[in-house]
Coordinates of C-alpha atoms in Angstrom, one line a residue:
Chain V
X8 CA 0.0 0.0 0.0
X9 CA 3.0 2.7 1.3
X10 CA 4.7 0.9 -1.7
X11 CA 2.2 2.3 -4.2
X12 CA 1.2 5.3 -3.2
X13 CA 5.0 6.5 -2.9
X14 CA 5.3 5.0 -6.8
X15 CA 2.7 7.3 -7.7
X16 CA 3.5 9.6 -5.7
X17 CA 7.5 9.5 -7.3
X18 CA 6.2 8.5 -10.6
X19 CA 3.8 11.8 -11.4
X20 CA 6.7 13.9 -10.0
X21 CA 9.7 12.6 -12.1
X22 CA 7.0 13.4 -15.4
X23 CA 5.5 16.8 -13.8
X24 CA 8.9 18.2 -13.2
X25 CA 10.5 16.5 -16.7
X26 CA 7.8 18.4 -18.6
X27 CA 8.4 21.5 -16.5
X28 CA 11.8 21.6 -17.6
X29 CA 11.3 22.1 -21.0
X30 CA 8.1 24.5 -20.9
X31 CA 8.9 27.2 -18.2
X32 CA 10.2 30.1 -19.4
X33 CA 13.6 30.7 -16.9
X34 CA 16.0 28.7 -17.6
X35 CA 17.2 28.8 -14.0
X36 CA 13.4 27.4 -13.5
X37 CA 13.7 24.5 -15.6
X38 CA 17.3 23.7 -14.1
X39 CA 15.3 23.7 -10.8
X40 CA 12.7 20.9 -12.2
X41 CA 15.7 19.3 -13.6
X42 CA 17.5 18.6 -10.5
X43 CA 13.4 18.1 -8.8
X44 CA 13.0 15.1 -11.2
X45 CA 16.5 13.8 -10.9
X46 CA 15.7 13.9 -6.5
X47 CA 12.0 11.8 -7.8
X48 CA 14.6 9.0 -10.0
X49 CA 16.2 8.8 -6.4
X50 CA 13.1 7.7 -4.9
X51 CA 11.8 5.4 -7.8
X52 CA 15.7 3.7 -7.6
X53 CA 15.0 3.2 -3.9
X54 CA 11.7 1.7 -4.6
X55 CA 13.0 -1.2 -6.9
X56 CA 15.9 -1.8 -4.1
X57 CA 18.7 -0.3 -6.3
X58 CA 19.6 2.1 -2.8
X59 CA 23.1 2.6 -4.3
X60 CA 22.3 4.2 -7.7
X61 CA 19.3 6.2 -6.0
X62 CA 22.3 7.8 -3.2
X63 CA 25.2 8.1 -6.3
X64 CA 22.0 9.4 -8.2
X65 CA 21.3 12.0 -5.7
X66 CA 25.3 12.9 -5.1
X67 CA 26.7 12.9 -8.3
X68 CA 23.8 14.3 -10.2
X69 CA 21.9 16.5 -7.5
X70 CA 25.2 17.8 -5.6
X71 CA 27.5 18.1 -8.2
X72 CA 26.4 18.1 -12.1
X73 CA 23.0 19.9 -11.2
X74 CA 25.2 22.7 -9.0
X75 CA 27.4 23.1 -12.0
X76 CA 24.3 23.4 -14.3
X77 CA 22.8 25.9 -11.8
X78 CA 26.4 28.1 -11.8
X79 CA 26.5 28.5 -15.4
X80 CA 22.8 29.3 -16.3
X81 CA 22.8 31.4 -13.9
X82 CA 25.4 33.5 -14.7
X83 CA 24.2 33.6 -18.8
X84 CA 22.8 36.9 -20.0
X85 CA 20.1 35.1 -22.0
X86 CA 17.3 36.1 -24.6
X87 CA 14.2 35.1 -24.0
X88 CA 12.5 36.2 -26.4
X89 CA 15.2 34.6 -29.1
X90 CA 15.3 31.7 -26.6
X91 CA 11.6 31.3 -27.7
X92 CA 11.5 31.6 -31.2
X93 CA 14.0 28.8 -31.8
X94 CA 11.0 26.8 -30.1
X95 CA 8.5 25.5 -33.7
X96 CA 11.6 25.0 -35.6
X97 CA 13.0 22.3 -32.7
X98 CA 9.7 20.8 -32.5
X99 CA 9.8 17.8 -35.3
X100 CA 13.7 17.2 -33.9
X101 CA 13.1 16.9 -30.5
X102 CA 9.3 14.6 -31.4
X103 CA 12.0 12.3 -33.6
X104 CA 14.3 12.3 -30.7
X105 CA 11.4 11.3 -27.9
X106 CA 10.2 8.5 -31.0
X107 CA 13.8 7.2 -31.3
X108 CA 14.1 7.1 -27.3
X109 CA 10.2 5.4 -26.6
X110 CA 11.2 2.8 -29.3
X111 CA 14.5 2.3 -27.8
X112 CA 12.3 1.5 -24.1
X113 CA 9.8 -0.5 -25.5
X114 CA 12.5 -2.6 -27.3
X115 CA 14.4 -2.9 -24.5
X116 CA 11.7 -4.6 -22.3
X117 CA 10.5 -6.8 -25.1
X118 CA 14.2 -8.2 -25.3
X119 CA 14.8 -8.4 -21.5
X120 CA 11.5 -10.3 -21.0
X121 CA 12.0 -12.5 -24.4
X122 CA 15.8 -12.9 -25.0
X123 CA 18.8 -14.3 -23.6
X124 CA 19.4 -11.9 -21.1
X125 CA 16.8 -12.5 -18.7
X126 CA 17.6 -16.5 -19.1
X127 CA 21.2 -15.3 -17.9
X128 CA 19.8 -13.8 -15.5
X129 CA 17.6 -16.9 -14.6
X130 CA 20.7 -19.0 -14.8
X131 CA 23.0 -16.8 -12.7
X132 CA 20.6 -15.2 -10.2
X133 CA 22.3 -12.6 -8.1
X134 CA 22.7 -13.4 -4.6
X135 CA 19.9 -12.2 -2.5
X136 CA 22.1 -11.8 0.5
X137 CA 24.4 -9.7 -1.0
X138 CA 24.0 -5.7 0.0
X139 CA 23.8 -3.5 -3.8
X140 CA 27.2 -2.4 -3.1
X141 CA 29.1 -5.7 -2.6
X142 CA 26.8 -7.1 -6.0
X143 CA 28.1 -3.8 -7.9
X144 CA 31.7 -4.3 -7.2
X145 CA 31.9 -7.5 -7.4
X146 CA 31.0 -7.4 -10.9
X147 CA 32.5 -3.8 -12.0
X148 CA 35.9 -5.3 -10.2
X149 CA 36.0 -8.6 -11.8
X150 CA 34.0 -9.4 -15.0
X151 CA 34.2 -5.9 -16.1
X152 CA 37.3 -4.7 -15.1
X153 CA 38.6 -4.0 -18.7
X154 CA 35.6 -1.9 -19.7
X155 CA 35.8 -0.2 -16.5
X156 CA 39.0 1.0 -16.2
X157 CA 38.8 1.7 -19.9
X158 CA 35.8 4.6 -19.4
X159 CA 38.4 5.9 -16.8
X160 CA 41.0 6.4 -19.3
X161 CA 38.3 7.8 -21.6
X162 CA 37.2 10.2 -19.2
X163 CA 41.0 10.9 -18.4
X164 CA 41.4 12.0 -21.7
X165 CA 38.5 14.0 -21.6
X166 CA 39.4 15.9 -18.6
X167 CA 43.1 16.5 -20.6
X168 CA 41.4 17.5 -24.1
X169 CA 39.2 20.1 -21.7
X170 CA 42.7 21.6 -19.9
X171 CA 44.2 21.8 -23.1
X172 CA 41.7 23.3 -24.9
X173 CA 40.9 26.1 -22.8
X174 CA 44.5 26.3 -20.7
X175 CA 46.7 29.7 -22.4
X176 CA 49.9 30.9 -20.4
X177 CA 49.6 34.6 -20.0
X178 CA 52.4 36.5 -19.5
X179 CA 53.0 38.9 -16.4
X180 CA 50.7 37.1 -13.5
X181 CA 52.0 37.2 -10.3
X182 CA 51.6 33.8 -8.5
X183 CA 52.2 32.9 -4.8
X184 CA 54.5 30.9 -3.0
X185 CA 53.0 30.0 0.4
X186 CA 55.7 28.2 1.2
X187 CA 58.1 31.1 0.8
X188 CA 55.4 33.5 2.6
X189 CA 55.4 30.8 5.4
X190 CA 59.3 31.0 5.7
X191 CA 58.9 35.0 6.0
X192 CA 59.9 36.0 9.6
X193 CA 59.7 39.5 11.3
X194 CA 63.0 40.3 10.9
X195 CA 63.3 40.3 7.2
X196 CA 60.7 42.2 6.6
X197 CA 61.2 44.9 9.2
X198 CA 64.4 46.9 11.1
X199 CA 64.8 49.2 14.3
X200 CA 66.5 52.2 13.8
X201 CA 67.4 55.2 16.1
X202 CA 66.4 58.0 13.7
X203 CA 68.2 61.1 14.7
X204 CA 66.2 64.5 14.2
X205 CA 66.5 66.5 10.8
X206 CA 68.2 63.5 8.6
X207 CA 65.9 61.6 6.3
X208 CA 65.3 58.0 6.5
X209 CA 67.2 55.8 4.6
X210 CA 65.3 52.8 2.6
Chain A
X4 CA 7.6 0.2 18.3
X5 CA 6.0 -0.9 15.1
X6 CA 4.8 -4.4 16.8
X7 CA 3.5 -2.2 19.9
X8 CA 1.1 -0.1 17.3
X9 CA -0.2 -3.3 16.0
X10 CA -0.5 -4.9 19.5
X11 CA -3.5 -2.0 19.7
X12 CA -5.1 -3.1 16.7
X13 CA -3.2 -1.1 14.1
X14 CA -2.4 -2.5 10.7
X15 CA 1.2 -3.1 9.3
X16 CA 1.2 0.3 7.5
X17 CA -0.4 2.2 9.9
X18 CA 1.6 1.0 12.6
X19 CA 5.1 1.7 10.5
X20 CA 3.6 5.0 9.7
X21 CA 2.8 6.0 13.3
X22 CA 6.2 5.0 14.5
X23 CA 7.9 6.2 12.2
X24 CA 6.4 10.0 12.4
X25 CA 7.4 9.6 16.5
X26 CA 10.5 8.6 16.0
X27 CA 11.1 11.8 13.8
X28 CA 9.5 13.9 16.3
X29 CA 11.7 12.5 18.7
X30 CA 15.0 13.3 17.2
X31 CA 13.8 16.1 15.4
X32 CA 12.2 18.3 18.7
X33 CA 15.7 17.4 20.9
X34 CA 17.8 18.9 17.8
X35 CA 15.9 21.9 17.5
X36 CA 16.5 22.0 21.1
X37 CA 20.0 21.6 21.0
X38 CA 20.5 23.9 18.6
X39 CA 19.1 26.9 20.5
X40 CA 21.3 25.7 23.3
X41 CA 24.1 25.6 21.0
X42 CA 23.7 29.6 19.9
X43 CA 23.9 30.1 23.3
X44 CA 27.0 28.1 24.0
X45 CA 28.3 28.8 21.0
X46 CA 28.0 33.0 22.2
X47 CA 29.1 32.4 25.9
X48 CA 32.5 30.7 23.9
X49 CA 32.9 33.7 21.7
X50 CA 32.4 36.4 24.6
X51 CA 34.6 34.5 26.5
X52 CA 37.6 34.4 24.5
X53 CA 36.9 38.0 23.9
X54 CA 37.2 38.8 27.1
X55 CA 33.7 39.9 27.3
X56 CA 30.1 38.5 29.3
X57 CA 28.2 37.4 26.7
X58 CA 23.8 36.8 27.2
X59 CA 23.3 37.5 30.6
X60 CA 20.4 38.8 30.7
X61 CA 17.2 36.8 29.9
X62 CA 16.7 34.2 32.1
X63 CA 19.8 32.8 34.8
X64 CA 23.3 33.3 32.7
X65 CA 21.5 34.5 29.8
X66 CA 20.1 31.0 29.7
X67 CA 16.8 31.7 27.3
X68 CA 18.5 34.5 25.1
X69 CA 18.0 32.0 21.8
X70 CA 14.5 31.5 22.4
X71 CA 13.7 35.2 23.3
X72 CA 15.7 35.5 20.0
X73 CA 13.4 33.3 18.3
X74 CA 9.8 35.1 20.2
X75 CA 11.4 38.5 18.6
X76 CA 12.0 37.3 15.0
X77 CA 8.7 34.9 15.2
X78 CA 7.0 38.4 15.4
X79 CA 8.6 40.3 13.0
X80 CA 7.5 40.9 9.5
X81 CA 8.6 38.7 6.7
X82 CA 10.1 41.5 4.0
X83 CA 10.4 40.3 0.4
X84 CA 11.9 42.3 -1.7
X85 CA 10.2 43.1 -5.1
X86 CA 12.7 42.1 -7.4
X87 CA 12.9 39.3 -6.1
X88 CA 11.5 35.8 -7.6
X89 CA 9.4 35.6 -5.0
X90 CA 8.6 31.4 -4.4
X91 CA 12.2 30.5 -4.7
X92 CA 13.2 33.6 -2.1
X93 CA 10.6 32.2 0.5
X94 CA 11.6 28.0 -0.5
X95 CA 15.5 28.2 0.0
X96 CA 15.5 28.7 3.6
X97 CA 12.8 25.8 3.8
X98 CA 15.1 23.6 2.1
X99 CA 18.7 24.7 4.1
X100 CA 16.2 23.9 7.7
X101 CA 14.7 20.8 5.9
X102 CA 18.0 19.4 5.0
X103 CA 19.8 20.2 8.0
X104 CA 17.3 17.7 10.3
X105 CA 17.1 15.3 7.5
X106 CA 20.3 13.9 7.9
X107 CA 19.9 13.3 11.5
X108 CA 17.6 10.0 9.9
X109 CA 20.8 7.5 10.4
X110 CA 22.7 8.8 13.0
X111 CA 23.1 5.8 15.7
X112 CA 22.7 7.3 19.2
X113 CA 22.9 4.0 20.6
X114 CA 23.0 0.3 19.6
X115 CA 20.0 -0.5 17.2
X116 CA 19.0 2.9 18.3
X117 CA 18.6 4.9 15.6
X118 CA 15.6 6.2 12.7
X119 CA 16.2 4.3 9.7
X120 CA 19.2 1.8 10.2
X121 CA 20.3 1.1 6.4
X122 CA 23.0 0.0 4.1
X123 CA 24.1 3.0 2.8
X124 CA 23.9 5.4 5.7
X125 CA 27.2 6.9 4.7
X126 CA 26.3 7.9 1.4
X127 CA 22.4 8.9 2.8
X128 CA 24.9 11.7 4.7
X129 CA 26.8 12.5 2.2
X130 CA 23.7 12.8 -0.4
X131 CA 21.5 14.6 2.1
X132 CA 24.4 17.2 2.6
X133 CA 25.1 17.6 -1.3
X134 CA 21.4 19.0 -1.0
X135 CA 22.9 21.8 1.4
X136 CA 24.0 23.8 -1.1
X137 CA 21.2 24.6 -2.9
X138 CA 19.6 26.7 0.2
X139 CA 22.3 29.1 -0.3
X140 CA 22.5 28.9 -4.5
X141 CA 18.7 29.9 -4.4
X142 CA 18.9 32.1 -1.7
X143 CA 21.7 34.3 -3.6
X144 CA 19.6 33.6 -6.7
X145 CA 16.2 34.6 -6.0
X146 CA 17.4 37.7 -4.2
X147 CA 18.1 39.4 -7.3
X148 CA 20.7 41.6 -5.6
X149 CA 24.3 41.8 -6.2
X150 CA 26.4 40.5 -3.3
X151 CA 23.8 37.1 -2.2
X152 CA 24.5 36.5 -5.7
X153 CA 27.9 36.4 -5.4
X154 CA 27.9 34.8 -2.0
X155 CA 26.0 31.8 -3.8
X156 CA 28.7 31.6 -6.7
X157 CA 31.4 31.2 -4.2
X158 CA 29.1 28.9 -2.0
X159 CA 28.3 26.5 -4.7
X160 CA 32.1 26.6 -5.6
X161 CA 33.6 25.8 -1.7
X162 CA 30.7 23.2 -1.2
X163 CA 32.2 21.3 -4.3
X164 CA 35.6 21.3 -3.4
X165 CA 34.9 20.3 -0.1
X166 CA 32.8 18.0 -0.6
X167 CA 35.3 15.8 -2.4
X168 CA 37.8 15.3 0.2
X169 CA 35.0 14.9 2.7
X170 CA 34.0 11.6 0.3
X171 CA 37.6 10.4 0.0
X172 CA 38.3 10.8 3.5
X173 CA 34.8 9.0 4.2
X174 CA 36.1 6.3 1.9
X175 CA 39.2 5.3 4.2
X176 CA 36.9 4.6 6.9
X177 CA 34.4 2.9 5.1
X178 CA 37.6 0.7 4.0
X179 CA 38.7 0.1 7.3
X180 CA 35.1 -0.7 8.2
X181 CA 34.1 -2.6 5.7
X182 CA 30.4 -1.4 5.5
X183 CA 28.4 2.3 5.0
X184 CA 26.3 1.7 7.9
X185 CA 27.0 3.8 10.6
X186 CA 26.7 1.2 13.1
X187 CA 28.7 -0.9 11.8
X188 CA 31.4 1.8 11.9
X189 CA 30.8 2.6 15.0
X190 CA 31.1 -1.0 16.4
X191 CA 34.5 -1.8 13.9
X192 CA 36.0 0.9 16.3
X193 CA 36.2 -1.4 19.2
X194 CA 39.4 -1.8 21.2
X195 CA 42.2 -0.7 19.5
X196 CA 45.5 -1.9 20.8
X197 CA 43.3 -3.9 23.5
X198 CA 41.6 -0.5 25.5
X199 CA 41.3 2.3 23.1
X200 CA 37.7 2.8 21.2
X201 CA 38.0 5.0 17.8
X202 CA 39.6 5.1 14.6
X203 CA 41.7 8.6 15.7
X204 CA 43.9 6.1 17.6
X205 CA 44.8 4.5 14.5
X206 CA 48.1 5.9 13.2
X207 CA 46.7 5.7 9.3
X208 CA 42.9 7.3 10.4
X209 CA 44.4 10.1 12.6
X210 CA 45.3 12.4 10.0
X211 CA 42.0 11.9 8.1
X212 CA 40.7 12.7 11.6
X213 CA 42.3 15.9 11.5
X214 CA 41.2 16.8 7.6
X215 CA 37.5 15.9 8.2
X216 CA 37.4 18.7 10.8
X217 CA 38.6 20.9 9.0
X218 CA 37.0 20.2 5.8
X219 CA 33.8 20.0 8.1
X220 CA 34.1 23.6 8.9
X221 CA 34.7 24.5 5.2
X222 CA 31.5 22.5 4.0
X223 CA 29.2 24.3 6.7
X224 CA 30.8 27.9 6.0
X225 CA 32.0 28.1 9.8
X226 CA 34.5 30.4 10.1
X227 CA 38.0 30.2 9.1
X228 CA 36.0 29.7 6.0
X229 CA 32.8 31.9 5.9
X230 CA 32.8 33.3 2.8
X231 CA 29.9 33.0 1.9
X232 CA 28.9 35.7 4.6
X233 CA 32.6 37.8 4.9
X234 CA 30.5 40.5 6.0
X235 CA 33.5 42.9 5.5
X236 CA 32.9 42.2 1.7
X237 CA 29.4 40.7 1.2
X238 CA 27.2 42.5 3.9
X239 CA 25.9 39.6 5.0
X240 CA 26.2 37.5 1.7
X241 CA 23.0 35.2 0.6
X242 CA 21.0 36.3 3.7
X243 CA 21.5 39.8 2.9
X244 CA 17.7 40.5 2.1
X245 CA 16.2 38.2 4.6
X246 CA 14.1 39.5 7.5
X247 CA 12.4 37.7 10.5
X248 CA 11.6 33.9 10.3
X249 CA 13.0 32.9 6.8
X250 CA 16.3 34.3 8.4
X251 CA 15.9 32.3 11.4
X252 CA 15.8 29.3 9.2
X253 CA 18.7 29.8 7.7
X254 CA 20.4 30.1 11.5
X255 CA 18.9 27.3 12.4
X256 CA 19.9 25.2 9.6
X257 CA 23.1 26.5 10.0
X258 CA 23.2 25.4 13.3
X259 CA 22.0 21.9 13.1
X260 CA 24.6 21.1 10.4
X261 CA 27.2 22.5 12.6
X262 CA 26.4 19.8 15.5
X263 CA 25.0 17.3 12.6
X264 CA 29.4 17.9 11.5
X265 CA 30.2 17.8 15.2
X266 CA 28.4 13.9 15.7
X267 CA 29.9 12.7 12.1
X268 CA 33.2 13.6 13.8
X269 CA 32.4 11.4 16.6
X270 CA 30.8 8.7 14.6
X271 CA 33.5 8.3 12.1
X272 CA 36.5 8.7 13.8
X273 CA 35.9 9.2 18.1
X274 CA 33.9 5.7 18.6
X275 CA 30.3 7.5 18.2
X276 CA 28.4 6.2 21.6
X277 CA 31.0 3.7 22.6
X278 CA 33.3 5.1 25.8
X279 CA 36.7 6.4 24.6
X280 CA 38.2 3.4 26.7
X281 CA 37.4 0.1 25.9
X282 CA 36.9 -1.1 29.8
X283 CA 33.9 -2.5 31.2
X284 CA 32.4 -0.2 34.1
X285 CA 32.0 2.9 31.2
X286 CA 29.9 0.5 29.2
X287 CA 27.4 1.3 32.4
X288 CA 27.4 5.1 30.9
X289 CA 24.1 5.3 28.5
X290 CA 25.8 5.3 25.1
X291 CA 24.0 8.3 23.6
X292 CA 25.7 10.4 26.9
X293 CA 29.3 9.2 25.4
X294 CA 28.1 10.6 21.9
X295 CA 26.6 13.9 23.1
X296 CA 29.8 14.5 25.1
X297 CA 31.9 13.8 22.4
X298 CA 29.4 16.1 19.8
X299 CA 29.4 19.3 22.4
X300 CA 33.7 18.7 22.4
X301 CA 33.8 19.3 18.8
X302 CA 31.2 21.7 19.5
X303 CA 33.7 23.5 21.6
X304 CA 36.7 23.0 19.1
X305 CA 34.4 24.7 16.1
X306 CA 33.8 27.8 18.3
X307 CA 37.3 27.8 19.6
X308 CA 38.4 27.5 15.8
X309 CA 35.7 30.7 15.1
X310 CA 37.1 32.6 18.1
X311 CA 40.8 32.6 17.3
X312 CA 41.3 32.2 13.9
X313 CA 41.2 34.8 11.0
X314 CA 39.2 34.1 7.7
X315 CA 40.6 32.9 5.1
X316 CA 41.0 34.4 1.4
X317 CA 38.9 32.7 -1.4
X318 CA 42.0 31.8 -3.3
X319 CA 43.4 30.4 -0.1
X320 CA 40.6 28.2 0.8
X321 CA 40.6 26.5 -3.0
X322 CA 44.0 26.3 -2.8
X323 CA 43.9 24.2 0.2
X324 CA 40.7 22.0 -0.8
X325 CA 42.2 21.1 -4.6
X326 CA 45.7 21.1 -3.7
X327 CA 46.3 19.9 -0.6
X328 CA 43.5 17.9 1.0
X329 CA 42.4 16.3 -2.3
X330 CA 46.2 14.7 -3.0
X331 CA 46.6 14.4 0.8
X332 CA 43.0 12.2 0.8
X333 CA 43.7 10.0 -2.1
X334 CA 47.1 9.6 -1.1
X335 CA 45.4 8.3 2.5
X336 CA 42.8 6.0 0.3
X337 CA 45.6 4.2 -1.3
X338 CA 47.1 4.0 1.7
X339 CA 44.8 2.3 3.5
X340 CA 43.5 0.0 0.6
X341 CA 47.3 -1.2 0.7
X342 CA 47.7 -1.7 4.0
X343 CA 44.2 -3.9 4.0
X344 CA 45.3 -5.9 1.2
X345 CA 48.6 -6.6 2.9
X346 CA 47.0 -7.8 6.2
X347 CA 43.5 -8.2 6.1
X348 CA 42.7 -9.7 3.0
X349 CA 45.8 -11.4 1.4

């Protein structure tokens, strides 16, 4: 009963605040839904036991990709009234786009419930006692430790293509060497002298 | 307390339901509690490293100064400012209070005694805090006003770096652990060298002890690393334009963070409710008394920290985060991993 009502009540968010995304008119707003509908994904993660992916869900996506989302639009000067106008001429791209990705869904369930993978599954059940985390690893460390360390060094490269791209050495910065500030003492940086009247100070 | 619900009757769901809405109201009402207790403490501290008195007025010592505090801003008129977008403006503050007590959900204040005992308690922490952030974004947002803007900027920026030590350091303990439940933790701390409870003790944990404190202060914006309210730069940054309640929110919030930080401290790294000294007659001492003890000692050590030291610059604070206790972290990961491969599982 709790089980249902928190599925609807999960299930009508994650669509509300998807569709509110792309139709309100701030695009600081539809950030907002953005990250609402990513916090409702959490909860519908939670429901089908996947407690892991709903908490990396909420940390990687909510505190970290949605804040980074949120610090650049905010800080665009944007056109709304261009921003609008683009909308008619997007229209049959983005319908093609939401075809391609209900196809893609409803292919994906016929095969699960129809092909080999399931009967993998069948044969190879995963251990019930096993907490999400320990199953997880124990795959991603194992079986898949090739393709996993090999989206690392993709991502790797990524990060290095971004630097690279966007890095330029300017000329005339002044940088600072805490270590060097640390080592500073009193004594090199100031000096008691008896000044005697009328003579200027020497610097 | 579920079975006792259904012992009168109740069914399953109502029962869970019902006991679970106490058992919020139970943590929650004793935090919100604590936390006026803790502006007061947290002012007596500050006066008296300053040489001053401190509230002294309402009640005996100045005892009921947070809650005539709270009468006076309970009564006062909530001001929003016409620029402002108004629904965000009056939902951020929510969100920074909500946050703050939502954590407080798997904190273990004694064996089996805690709200919701799961797997991942760890990562609920370090998700709910994640959330934290976005009080002050919106806040600094919605105001439409220059200098809350530019407190949330640098906000959403020091949460972020902070945030990522805070999860590498996490990480070593969960690898000494062996589990994200905090209880677990807590009990793996047992007896260390035969007498001593807590992972400080442990030559590889200590300095990670050391880090998460600091990096505790940064990720709730307690001075040395305010920022986000350097009132000599930003007025008083994101809660510039707020007036009566909302603003009391945000204090609040602030607040329960600060002693939500001060228990994670003692969770993760001081033996949470167990006695400091692994010897019998302690284990007589209700657990949650060890825990409390050890929370208002951190307590102490964040307003000693406010008290004494001077705030940092922004370019100091990042520089610290990204270059010296992200390396120092990792370095502390793979150190630990090794040291568990060589002994524990080889």
């Amino acid at each position: 009963m709790i089980h249902v009502i928190a599925f609807y009540l999960f299930a009508i968010m994650v669509v509300c605040s998807g569709a509110l995304t792309i139709l309100s008119r701030n695009p600081v707003h539809s950030v907002l839904w953005l990250i609402l509908s990513f916090f409702n994904a959490a909860g519908l993660m939670i429901l089908i036991g996947a407690e892991f992916i709903a908490m990396l869900l909420v940390i990687v996506y909510v505190g970290a990709v949605a804040v980074l989302f949120l610090f650049v639009v905010m800080m665009l000067d944007i056109d709304f009234a261009e921003l609008r106008a683009g909308f008619v001429d997007y229209l049959p791209f983005g319908l093609l786009l939401a075809l391609v990705l209900l196809a893609e869904i409803v292919l994906g369930i016929g095969l699960w419930s129809a092909g080999p993978i399931e009967l993998a599954q069948r044969a190879a059940p995963v251990n019930p006692e096993l907490s999400n985390i320990q199953a997880i690893g124990g795959l991603l460390y194992t079986r898949y430790i090739f393709l996993f360390e090999a989206a690392g060094i993709v991502l790797l490269v990524a990060m290095i293509g971004a630097i690279v791209l966007t890095h330029r050495a300017r000329g005339g910065v002044k940088g600072q060497n805490v270590a060097k500030q640390n080592r500073r003492r009193p004594q090199d940086a100031t000096r008691n002298i008896n000044q005697p009247v009328g003579q200027g100070v020497e610097l | 307390m579920t079975a006792f619900f259904q012992g009168l009757g109740l069914p399953f769901e109502g029962a869970w339901l019902l006991s679970t809405v106490i058992g919020i109201l139970v943590i929650c009402l004793p935090v919100m509690l604590a936390v006026a207790m803790i502006i007061y403490a947290d002012r007596k501290i500050w006066a008296a490293m300053a040489l001053r008195r401190g509230p002294n007025v309402v009640g005996p010592f100045g005892l009921l100064q947070s809650f005539a505090d709270g009468l006076k801003v309970f009564l006062q008129e909530t001001i929003v400012p016409s620029a402002a977008s108004k629904a965000l403006f009056l939902i951020a503050p929510i969100i920074t209070f909500t946050v703050a007590l939502m954590a407080w959900a798997v904190i273990p204040f004694q064996v089996g005694v805690v709200l919701a005992n799961i797997n991942v308690g760890l990562l609920y922490i370090l998700a709910i805090s994640s959330l934290g952030v976005y009080g002050v974004v919106l806040a600094g947002w919605a105001s439409n006003s220059k200098y809350p803007f530019y407190s949330a900027i640098r906000a959403s920026a020091q949460m972020i770096s902070y945030e990522v030590s805070i999860g590498f350091i996490i990480i070593t303990v969960v690898l000494w652990a062996g589990s994200f439940n905090l209880t677990a933790i807590v009990e793996s701390q047992k007896a260390y060298y035969g007498f001593l409870n807590g992972n400080g003790f442990n030559p590889l944990l200590f300095p990670m002890a050391i880090m998460f404190l600091i990096s505790a202060m940064a990720e709730t914006a307690r001075a040395p690393f305010d920022l986000t309210e350097a009132e000599s730069e930003l007025v008083a940054g994101y809660q510039t334009e707020y007036s009566s309640m909302a603003f009391a929110l945000f204090w609040l919030g602030e607040y329960a963070n600060v002693i939500l930080m001060c228990a994670l401290n003692a969770i993760l790294f001081w033996g949470g409710y167990l006695p400091p000294v692994d010897w019998a007659p302690l284990y007589y001492v209700p657990g949650i008394l060890w825990l409390f003890a050890k929370i208002l000692f951190f307590f102490f050590v964040f307003s000693w920290v406010k008290a004494t030291v001077p705030r940092y610059r922004y370019d100091q604070l990042m520089r610290l985060g990204w270059k010296i206790f992200l390396p120092t972290s990792l370095l502390f990961v793979f150190l630990v991993s090794g040291f568990l491969m060589l002994t524990r599982y080889s």
